[in-house]
Amino acid sequence: MTSYSLFLGCTIPARLPNYEVSARKALSRLDIDLVDLEGMTCCAPPPVQSLDLETSLAIAAYNICLSEEADLDMITLCSGCFESLTVANETLKQNEPLKAKVNGILAEAGKEFKGSIEVKHYLQVLSEEVGKEKIKANIARKMGNLRVASFSGCHLLRPSKILKFDDTEHPHAYDELIEALGAKSIWYRNKQKCCGGLLRGYADDIALAIAREKIINASKAGADCIVTICPFCYLTLDLGQVLMKSTYQEEHNLPILHYSELLSLALGVDVKELALEFHKIKIDSILNKIG
Amino acid sequence: MENLKIGVFLSDCGKVLTKILDFDNIISFLKEIPDVTVVERGTEFWKGSGLQTIVKTIKEQKANRIIVAESLPKLSEIKIVEAAEAAGLNQNFVQVIDLKNHCAWPHRNVPKEATEKAKAMLLASVERAKILEPIHKLEFPALKSVLVIGGGISGIQAAEDLADLGFEVHLIEKAPFLGGIAARAGRFFPTDDCAACIQSPTSDVKTITHTSRKCIYRSGIAAISGLKIHTNSQVIKVEGQPGNYRITLEKKPRYVNETKCISCNLCSEVCPIEVPDEYNANLMNRKAIYAIVPNIYPPTYVIDEQSCKFHECEKCVQVCPTKAVELDQKPEISTINVGAIIVATGFKEYDPSVIKEYHYGEYHDVITNLELARMLDAFGPTGGRIIRPSDGKPARRIVFVQCVGSRDKRWNDYCSSICCMISLKHAIMIKTVFPEIDVSICYIDIRTTGREHEEYYEKARELGVKFIKGRPTEISHDPESNVLIVDVEDSLLRRFLELETDLVILATAMVPSEDTQTLAEILKIDIDKDGFFKEYNAKLRPTETKMRGIFLCGGATFPKDAPSSSLQAHSAALKAVKFLNTGKIVKDQRTAVVNEEYCGDCEFCPVSCPYNAIELVKIDEKHVVAKVSDLLCEGCGICIGTCPLNAIDLRHFKQSELLSQTKAILSINGQDKPLILAFCCSECGGASVDSAGMTMSNYPTNVRIVKVPCTGYLRIEHFLTAIKNGAQGVMVVGCMSDGCHHEEGIKMVEKRIDAAKTLLKEYGIEPERVELFNTIFVEGDKFAEAACAMTGRLEKLGPLRFSKEV
Amino acid sequence: MTETKEFNVPFSKEVASRYGGETVMLCYQCGTCASSCPVAKTTEKFNPREIFRLVLLGERQEVFQSNAIWLCSSCYNCQERCPQMVELVDVFFALRNIAAKEGHLPKIYSEFAFALMNDGRIVPVSKFIERKREQIGLPPLKTIGTEALRKILAVTGFDKLLLKKEVES
Amino acid sequence: MQKPKLALYWSASCGGCEIAVLDVNEKILDVAAAVDIVFWPVALDTKYKNIQAMPDKSIDFCFFNGAIRNSENEKMAKLLRQKSKILIAFGSCACDGCVVGLANLWNKESIFKRVYIETPSTINPASIFPQNKVKVNDKELELPVFYDTVKPLSHVVDVDYFISGCPPPVACIANAFEIILNNKLPPKGSSFLPNKSVCDECPREKKDRKISNIKRIYEIEDDKITCFWDQGVVCMGPATRAGCGAQCLKVNVPCTGCGGPGPQSSDQGAAMLNAVASVAADPKVLSQAADPVGTFYKYSLANSILRRKIKE
């Protein structure tokens, strides 16, 4: 059993209980122990970075400090949190003057960034630590030829110089984890392109247009569903389809799942425990297919 | 020892200087100095009667040390030294100083002070004169034979030049056949003639006319007397020294006897083994026994060790009419002796598979320019047809992508300089033969800087080649239609294009040939930051290396086109001739010498020597000492600055000379600003002091100049001694940090100054009292400015006071 | 009409001197960023290459007056492939930081910032969700380090950034 | 024939040199038998006046250890010079000032302040400092004058020979006695130590000499074979006179430089810095040395070109 401090972030607890519940259940079945620490805040993602980069570093570092104090590596479910925390963690580890500056700020909050822990995305833990074999060995439900359009989003992989997970031009870790569940990960056009999620709220029309292309490309390739690992991609594509109905008068009805949900299903978690009612686009077709 | 008789000659430059310098005062000062036996004043001393006066003084008055104050630095020095030598005086006993440019001109507003400084300068020369020792001329043997490494365009040309001039030449080529990258490229821009036409026969081969001099196929390269060609061979060891190298070569077995093979092709016909032909971009197969293309040298087949089954098969052995196939050949090691080496190893295409977004190596229809060149070659795998390698179908749409792996900080910073022209050449060739093919070139900037290159660009436009200003982000592949999609912004229209195409040509960077690093280590020459061989001076000595006797040409120093490679080949050949022509190398012993008694074998100096002139020698059972090669040593003194035991000295500029000059030049003051000692190198640093005078830039007389061969000579002790002897500050004036005439000298002294500053702080002395200045000749005003600024700074700091106890 | 103008060179230097903006001067306008950009391909309002051109030419006003700098979705596609290793996303953050300091702040961003200051999170958790969480067996949420966060925001002057905005709006 | 007269004197030093004389073991007996020791304060009770009473140049050899720290040191140096035919600077203090000479980073005032006021164990509320002349019971006692600057012996008197080291290597002492007793004296000004550096005697292998950072010995995993410089650790061996047989290095401790500067060198610290700076990858590397003077001039600050700190 490996323990991690769970960095939950803002969006998941506020909007996606179905993500959280499936992740907690799946990870616990794979012997990953999640520790909830007191006092965590927002990770300072791009919207905060846009206001002040150095403040954002300090906020991210503050959260890392809590994990350092608990002597636990950190795990995130959200790619946005993963990216902002890792960028802060790695940058501060390497840039002494910046670290000193940030520690000057953190001193006000009684913290000191030491650089003693790692930040990991749960997909990274599944891929590098748990491993496909262990997942395969625990599978309790067949995927019945499910054709999955995998979508890893941006901030799991990029900026690759800092995140150092998988190969950003030829990513394979995520697809392998999907195939490990018995589903088929299919190719579709512009698979690695952004979903536009970060423009939601500021330029909804653009965000929606980008998301729409994604939905269309995946549908064209014959996907049964898109599986995401980031709450923003999920919201953009799931909720987005509701908006597409009113904006474009289109009904795509392409189910969007979190990877943790697919994983929970494969591991045999009772469907009733997964709060699937939170999906805007119903996933009954998927449930039927995998029995 | 004979008594010292010092003759001092003061030129007043046609009385121009008399308004500034009080010559009577100076002369009476000089006459007071013991050992100064002659003081002459005149208009000029570097030619005519002035020069005769010097000669007479040497001959008749037996003056044995000469100090001449004369302007026209370098020129006057050369003339005076020549005349003195002819009169029987050793060259090292002559000192020429420049009172005009180093004293009178820059200090013309303060004549009294200038006179005092002139006296200090002369006293420094007198003190130095007292301890000078003679320098002798050395001779080393030079073999009139040359090794040329690399059988491409430049190597072949250099070899031919040298052979024509009667030198023995060994041309060695790593591959089984001559030709290099140019031959593989098929044709040349901007003339579109064939690239195999890269070599001429010599004028000795009477049957071949001048007009056909260019063709390797028809050339008599093998017939040139004195030229020995070693293909399939590599240099594995170089020993000896310039003028007399002993080279060890390894020749890989060819398994076909060069003297017996008649290129009848019977062996290849019967050979049962087929493998992809890497020379032809794997677009066709070849046999295990093969020749790359028909027009090759040597006209001898070769067996590919990797694929041949040797004695299990022997079909070729049986069929060969001349019994040329020899399956039991072994690698041969041989040694040759040469006087000089020309490196012509060229460049190669960068492997673009690292640029993952372009999917080279993954998508078969993404190929490089060189691979396309094979397709365009009539002798090549498709006989000149343009196909999609993935399915062999004709390509109807082609997109070129420029700057692939070049001008890209992730891979190679630099512009490879010839890829634009190569793509234009290919586009033109395609459009000329197949006008219906759609050709687009995606570029960042089109660079067509050579003669007739811009017209070539124009021709491509006339032929309908489309130019898209934009660097593609990605090449993707639609598996259903088997087309490639090039995703690019037309930045002029600000429009996004997804170009569907059958074939993508990557104009990849050109990078150093394989084994460049290894060869550099064998030859002990430098490579630059991009991995190419480093020339001695890119501006004036582009075909020389810092090692005498080793020369460079062609793409070995940077990607270049055929005309530039040819020119460099001729240049390198000429340099080699110049070096070896007399059969001996004559050199002054202006070199460093290690005092073996004191050398402690710490092994720091060999690392610091930029010329690899220092080796470690075992002198008895217990002791190893450093030893300087008089041939390789260039007399910079960087080793002097390095030695932690101070056991090395320069014959032509001993540390005791520096010390006596330092003391003397600071001993006469005559002004009230803080004294500064400026150590200048004899190259850019000293030249900028000269030009400060020539441009009449003012700076105060407190700045006293002492020239050293290279700033890399200077030790921290020299700075401390200057301070101890009254200097309030020390300036070190040398070349630009990447322009040191001795490669590393300025960087060495920069580091030593840094260390000195650390020490000065500990001694309670402001570190800014010692400062480095990088200048070049045209920056005389900059030197004057620096001198003024340093003076101002020291005035602000206030005087350095030593405790009385010290 | 063609206008004569003086380019405001110090602007690019201003950006380059900020944390995040250091690499802006390396841009040589090859367009790799633009063709990598999902947003640029969707809307004419945004083209990263063009914004860099404006920055390099010193068109300060033009850069801040349009809303273009806020349209980067920070997907890092461009940054991955830029041959000059320009860190475009960070440069956009640096530009936004300058804009924010000068009060050009889109509404949604100030909302995020207020939420951050007040709740320590940029997305508030509704009562409905809290109940729902309990129902589906999720553990109660831990307290948020709002106090510590406020101290941090006070030292960096982040809070004042918003106050200024508040006064202006 | 009359036995040669030998004097040994101990000036500002720790006394280790005196012990080193005894470390020549049984050879000391030969020496004792061969010479007449006329003055050796550590072993014999001799007064100033006894020396003063000797005729000039009546001592054949005087081994003088210790630096010149105060007026008494200087007075004795001059007296012994006057009385001795051959004066030998014995040990690092007499040759180069040694650790005593590191006091040249301060002056008398600051040293007194530190010693008599500031040290944690000192209680001196009345701020009493040593005086040159003190009245005790109506009698005036005289104390030597404490100098601002420590000097090696050669800065106050003419020295004939040198035996450096802290303490001098036993083999070199024995060798010196042998040379003296056999009257095979080298030219004046010579050292009785070899004219090489410690590297010459060091068994470690020198490799690439590309120094990229400077570490302390505890920061590396010493491979016990490679030269310390190649492992990034400061070793004064290259700039230090040989004679010790590299005994520190043979037990895996880098040389700290007690042999003093090489025969041609005027400044041991600067000499070492030149070499390191020349091969260092980064010019800033030397700033990593924790205590430049303590590292590079541990034994020779007083005999360096500038000799002492100029300004406080």
Tab-separated table of N, CA and C in Angstrom, chain C residues 100-134:
chain	number	residue	atom	x	y	z
C	100	ALA	N	-3.075	42.957	-16.095
C	100	ALA	CA	-3.802	42.926	-14.827
C	100	ALA	C	-3.336	44.063	-13.936
C	101	LYS	N	-2.032	44.282	-13.930
C	101	LYS	CA	-1.473	45.326	-13.085
C	101	LYS	C	-1.994	46.692	-13.509
C	102	GLU	N	-2.271	46.809	-14.787
C	102	GLU	CA	-2.743	48.097	-15.294
C	102	GLU	C	-4.260	48.175	-15.337
C	103	GLY	N	-4.899	47.148	-14.829
C	103	GLY	CA	-6.345	47.210	-14.699
C	103	GLY	C	-7.133	46.691	-15.886
C	104	HIS	N	-6.459	46.158	-16.894
C	104	HIS	CA	-7.211	45.550	-18.007
C	104	HIS	C	-7.471	44.100	-17.652
C	105	LEU	N	-8.567	43.847	-16.940
C	105	LEU	CA	-8.796	42.502	-16.459
C	105	LEU	C	-10.199	42.046	-16.840
C	106	PRO	N	-10.318	40.951	-17.613
C	106	PRO	CA	-11.668	40.465	-17.926
C	106	PRO	C	-12.427	40.099	-16.649
C	107	LYS	N	-13.729	40.248	-16.726
C	107	LYS	CA	-14.579	40.068	-15.548
C	107	LYS	C	-14.403	38.693	-14.921
C	108	ILE	N	-14.402	37.676	-15.772
C	108	ILE	CA	-14.356	36.321	-15.232
C	108	ILE	C	-13.092	36.107	-14.400
C	109	TYR	N	-12.006	36.780	-14.817
C	109	TYR	CA	-10.754	36.621	-14.078
C	109	TYR	C	-10.827	37.286	-12.719
C	110	SER	N	-11.490	38.448	-12.637
C	110	SER	CA	-11.598	39.055	-11.312
C	110	SER	C	-12.530	38.232	-10.431
C	111	GLU	N	-13.503	37.584	-11.054
C	111	GLU	CA	-14.370	36.708	-10.257
C	111	GLU	C	-13.582	35.543	-9.660
C	112	PHE	N	-12.728	34.967	-10.502
C	112	PHE	CA	-11.870	33.880	-10.003
C	112	PHE	C	-11.042	34.380	-8.823
C	113	ALA	N	-10.494	35.561	-9.005
C	113	ALA	CA	-9.584	36.087	-7.993
C	113	ALA	C	-10.321	36.373	-6.694
C	114	PHE	N	-11.528	36.937	-6.802
C	114	PHE	CA	-12.302	37.200	-5.580
C	114	PHE	C	-12.644	35.905	-4.869
C	115	ALA	N	-13.040	34.920	-5.675
C	115	ALA	CA	-13.362	33.622	-5.080
C	115	ALA	C	-12.145	33.070	-4.354
C	116	LEU	N	-10.988	33.229	-4.978
C	116	LEU	CA	-9.752	32.725	-4.373
C	116	LEU	C	-9.507	33.410	-3.034
C	117	MET	N	-9.690	34.724	-3.008
C	117	MET	CA	-9.429	35.480	-1.782
C	117	MET	C	-10.430	35.130	-0.694
C	118	ASN	N	-11.713	34.971	-1.101
C	118	ASN	CA	-12.749	34.764	-0.098
C	118	ASN	C	-12.840	33.317	0.373
C	119	ASP	N	-12.761	32.383	-0.580
C	119	ASP	CA	-13.016	30.985	-0.232
C	119	ASP	C	-11.756	30.127	-0.278
C	120	GLY	N	-10.679	30.658	-0.839
C	120	GLY	CA	-9.480	29.835	-1.002
C	120	GLY	C	-9.600	28.891	-2.168
C	121	ARG	N	-10.709	29.001	-2.897
C	121	ARG	CA	-10.936	28.155	-4.071
C	121	ARG	C	-11.524	29.020	-5.164
C	122	ILE	N	-11.317	28.636	-6.391
C	122	ILE	CA	-11.906	29.465	-7.439
C	122	ILE	C	-13.280	28.973	-7.869
C	123	VAL	N	-13.660	27.756	-7.423
C	123	VAL	CA	-15.024	27.275	-7.692
C	123	VAL	C	-15.675	26.938	-6.344
C	124	PRO	N	-16.705	27.637	-5.968
C	124	PRO	CA	-17.325	27.366	-4.661
C	124	PRO	C	-18.106	26.053	-4.661
C	125	VAL	N	-18.183	25.415	-3.498
C	125	VAL	CA	-18.936	24.163	-3.366
C	125	VAL	C	-20.344	24.499	-2.850
C	126	SER	N	-21.344	24.116	-3.618
C	126	SER	CA	-22.712	24.482	-3.220
C	126	SER	C	-23.225	23.546	-2.133
C	127	LYS	N	-24.270	24.010	-1.443
C	127	LYS	CA	-24.900	23.185	-0.390
C	127	LYS	C	-25.401	21.873	-0.997
C	128	PHE	N	-25.936	21.997	-2.204
C	128	PHE	CA	-26.490	20.826	-2.887
C	128	PHE	C	-25.417	19.745	-3.040
C	129	ILE	N	-24.268	20.180	-3.525
C	129	ILE	CA	-23.184	19.227	-3.739
C	129	ILE	C	-22.730	18.642	-2.412
C	130	GLU	N	-22.649	19.502	-1.390
C	130	GLU	CA	-22.190	18.990	-0.091
C	130	GLU	C	-23.095	17.875	0.395
C	131	ARG	N	-24.385	18.096	0.227
C	131	ARG	CA	-25.340	17.042	0.625
C	131	ARG	C	-25.144	15.803	-0.213
C	132	LYS	N	-24.997	16.048	-1.485
C	132	LYS	CA	-24.863	14.947	-2.431
C	132	LYS	C	-23.623	14.108	-2.108
C	133	ARG	N	-22.545	14.820	-1.779
C	133	ARG	CA	-21.309	14.128	-1.443
C	133	ARG	C	-21.533	13.134	-0.313
C	134	GLU	N	-22.264	13.623	0.707
C	134	GLU	CA	-22.518	12.777	1.873
C	134	GLU	C	-23.291	11.540	1.449
